[in-house]
Structures are given as structure tokens and as C-alpha cells.
mmCIF file of C-alpha atoms in Angstrom:
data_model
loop_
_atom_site.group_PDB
_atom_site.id
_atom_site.type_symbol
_atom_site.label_atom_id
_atom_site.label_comp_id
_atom_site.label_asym_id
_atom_site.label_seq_id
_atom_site.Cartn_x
_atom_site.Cartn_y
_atom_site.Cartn_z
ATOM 1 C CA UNK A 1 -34.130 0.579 19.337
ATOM 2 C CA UNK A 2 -36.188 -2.287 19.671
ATOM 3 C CA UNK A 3 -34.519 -5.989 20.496
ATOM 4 C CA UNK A 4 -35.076 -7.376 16.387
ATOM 5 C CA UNK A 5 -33.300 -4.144 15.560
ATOM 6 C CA UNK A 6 -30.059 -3.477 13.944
ATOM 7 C CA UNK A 7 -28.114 -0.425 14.825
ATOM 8 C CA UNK A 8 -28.183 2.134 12.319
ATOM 9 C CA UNK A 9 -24.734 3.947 11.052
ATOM 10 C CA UNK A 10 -24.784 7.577 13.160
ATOM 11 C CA UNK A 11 -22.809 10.499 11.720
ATOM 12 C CA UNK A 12 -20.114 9.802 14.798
ATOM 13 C CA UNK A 13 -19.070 6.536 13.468
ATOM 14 C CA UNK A 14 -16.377 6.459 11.091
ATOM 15 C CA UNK A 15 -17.222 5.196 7.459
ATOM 16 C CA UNK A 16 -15.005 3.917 4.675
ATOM 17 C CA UNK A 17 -14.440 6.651 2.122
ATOM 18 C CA UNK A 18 -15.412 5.742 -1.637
ATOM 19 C CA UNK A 19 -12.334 5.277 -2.851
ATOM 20 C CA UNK A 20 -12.235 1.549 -3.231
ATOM 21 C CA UNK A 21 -9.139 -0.214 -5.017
ATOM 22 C CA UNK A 22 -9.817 -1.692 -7.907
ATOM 23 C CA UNK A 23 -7.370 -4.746 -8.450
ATOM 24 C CA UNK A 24 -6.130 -6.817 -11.311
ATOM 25 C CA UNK A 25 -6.694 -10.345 -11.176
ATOM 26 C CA UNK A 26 -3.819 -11.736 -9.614
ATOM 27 C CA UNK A 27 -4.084 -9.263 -6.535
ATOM 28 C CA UNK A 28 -7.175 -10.576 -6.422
ATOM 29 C CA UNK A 29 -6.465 -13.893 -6.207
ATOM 30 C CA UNK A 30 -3.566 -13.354 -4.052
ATOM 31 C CA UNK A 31 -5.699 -11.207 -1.857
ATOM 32 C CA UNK A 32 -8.312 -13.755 -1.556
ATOM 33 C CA UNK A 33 -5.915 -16.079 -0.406
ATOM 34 C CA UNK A 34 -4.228 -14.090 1.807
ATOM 35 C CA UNK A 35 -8.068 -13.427 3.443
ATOM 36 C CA UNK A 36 -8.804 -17.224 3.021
ATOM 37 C CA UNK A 37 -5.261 -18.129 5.516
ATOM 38 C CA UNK A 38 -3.332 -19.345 3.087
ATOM 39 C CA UNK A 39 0.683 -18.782 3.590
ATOM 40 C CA UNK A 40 3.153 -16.992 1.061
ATOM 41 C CA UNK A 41 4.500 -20.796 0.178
ATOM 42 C CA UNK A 42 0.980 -22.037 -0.390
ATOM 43 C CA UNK A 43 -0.305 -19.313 -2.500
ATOM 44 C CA UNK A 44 3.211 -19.043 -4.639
ATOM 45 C CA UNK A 45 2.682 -23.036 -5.192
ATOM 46 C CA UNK A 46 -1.429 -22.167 -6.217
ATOM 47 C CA UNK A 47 -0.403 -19.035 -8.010
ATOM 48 C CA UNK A 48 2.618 -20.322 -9.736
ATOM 49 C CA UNK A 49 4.651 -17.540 -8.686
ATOM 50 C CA UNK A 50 7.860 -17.760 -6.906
ATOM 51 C CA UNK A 51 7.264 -16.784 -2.387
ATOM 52 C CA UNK A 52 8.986 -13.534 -3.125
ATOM 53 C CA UNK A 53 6.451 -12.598 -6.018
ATOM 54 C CA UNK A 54 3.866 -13.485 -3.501
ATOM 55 C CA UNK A 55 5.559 -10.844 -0.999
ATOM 56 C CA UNK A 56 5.963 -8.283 -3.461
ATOM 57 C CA UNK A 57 2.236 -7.941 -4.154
ATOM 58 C CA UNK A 58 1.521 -8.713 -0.413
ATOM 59 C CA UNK A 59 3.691 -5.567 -0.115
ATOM 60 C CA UNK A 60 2.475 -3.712 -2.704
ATOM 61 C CA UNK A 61 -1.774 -3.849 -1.484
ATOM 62 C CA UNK A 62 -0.036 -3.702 1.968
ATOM 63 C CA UNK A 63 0.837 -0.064 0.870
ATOM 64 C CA UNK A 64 -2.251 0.592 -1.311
ATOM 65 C CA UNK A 65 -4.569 -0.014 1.287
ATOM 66 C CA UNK A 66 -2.416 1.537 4.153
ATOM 67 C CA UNK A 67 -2.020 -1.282 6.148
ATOM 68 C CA UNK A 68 0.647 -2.683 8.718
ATOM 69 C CA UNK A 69 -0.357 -6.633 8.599
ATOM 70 C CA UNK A 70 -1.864 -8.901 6.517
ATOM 71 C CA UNK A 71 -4.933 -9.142 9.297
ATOM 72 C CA UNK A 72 -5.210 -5.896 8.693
ATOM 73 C CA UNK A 73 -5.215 -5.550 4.942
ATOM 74 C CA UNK A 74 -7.696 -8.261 4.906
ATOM 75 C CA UNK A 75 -10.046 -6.249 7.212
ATOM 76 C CA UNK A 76 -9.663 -2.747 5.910
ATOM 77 C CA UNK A 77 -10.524 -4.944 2.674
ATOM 78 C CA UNK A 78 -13.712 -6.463 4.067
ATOM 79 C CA UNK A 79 -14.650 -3.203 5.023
ATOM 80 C CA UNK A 80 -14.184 -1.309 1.928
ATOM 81 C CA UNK A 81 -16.782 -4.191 0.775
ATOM 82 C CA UNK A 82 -14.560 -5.718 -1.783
ATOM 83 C CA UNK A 83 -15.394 -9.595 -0.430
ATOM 84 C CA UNK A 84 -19.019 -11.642 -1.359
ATOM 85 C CA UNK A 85 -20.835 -11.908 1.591
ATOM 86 C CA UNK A 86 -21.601 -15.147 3.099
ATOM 87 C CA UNK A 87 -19.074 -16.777 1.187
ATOM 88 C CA UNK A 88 -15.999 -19.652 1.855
ATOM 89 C CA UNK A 89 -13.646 -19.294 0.812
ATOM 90 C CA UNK A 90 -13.476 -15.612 0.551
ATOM 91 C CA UNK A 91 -14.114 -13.992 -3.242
ATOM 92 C CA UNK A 92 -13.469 -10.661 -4.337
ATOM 93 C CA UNK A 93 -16.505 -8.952 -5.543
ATOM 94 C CA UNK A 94 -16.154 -8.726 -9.484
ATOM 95 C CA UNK A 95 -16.569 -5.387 -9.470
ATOM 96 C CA UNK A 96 -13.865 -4.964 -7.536
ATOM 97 C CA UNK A 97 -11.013 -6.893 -10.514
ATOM 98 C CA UNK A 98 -9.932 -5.407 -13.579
#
């Protein structure tokens, strides 16, 4: 590989499977925020949703995308491709929101 080169994906390196979530628009939202740093108060205050509806669909893509944290959801999220690249604050991908 040459210096200008980017590394090419090799069969050894695991890739995300094609089964990305779709989500509705308020996961979305919520999700964005949750990828953008916001905390439960701020988003329920955005959202106008009460902290614990905030934690119930925290919980709920928690599950869905088999993750232990909120880092991590947001990650396993990024890498599934659902974000806009290049973007601030994050945005789900249209495609992505029912």
C-alpha cells in the first residue's frame, strides 16, 4: 500500500451485517441527540416528552441494536451507516426513518 492509500476492507475484518434498523421519527430524533451529547433532561425538554419517555426509547434502541451504553449504541449506529457524514450535529440518514 502506497502512503496516499487507504486500507482496503480484507475478508478477516469484521463487517456490519445488512440488517440495518429502520426507525420512526422520534427514535430518530432521540437517537440523534443521544449521538449529538445531549442528556435525558435536555432531550425530554427538546422532545417534549417526559425524562422517563426519553429512557424508555433509550432502552428500547439500547436493546434493538444490542448495546450496553449509550456510547455504544451511538457507535454500533455510526457503523451500521445510519448518520450523514461530515455533519454537526449528527443526522440520521433519511433512509434510515420511517
Amino acid at each position: 500500500m502506497s502512503s496516499g492509500e487507504l486500507p482496503r476492507p480484507s475478508d478477516d475484518v469484521p463487517q456490519p451485517s445488512g440488517d440495518v434498523p429502520v426507525l420512526d421519527a422520534l427514535d430518530a430524533q432521540v437517537l440523534e441527540g443521544v449521538a449529538g451529547g445531549e442528556s435525558t433532561v435536555q432531550l425530554a425538554a427538546r422532545l417534549y416528552l417526559s425524562r422517563q419517555g426519553i429512557e424508555y426509547r433509550v432502552g428500547q434502541m439500547l436493546r434493538r441494536f444490542d448495546a450496553p451504553n449509550r456510547p455504544a449504541l451511538v457507535a454500533r449506529a455510526h457503523a451500521l451507516g445510519m448518520f450523514a457524514a461530515g455533519q454537526w450535529p449528527p443526522r440520521v440518514l433519511p433512509k434510515h426513518v420511517r
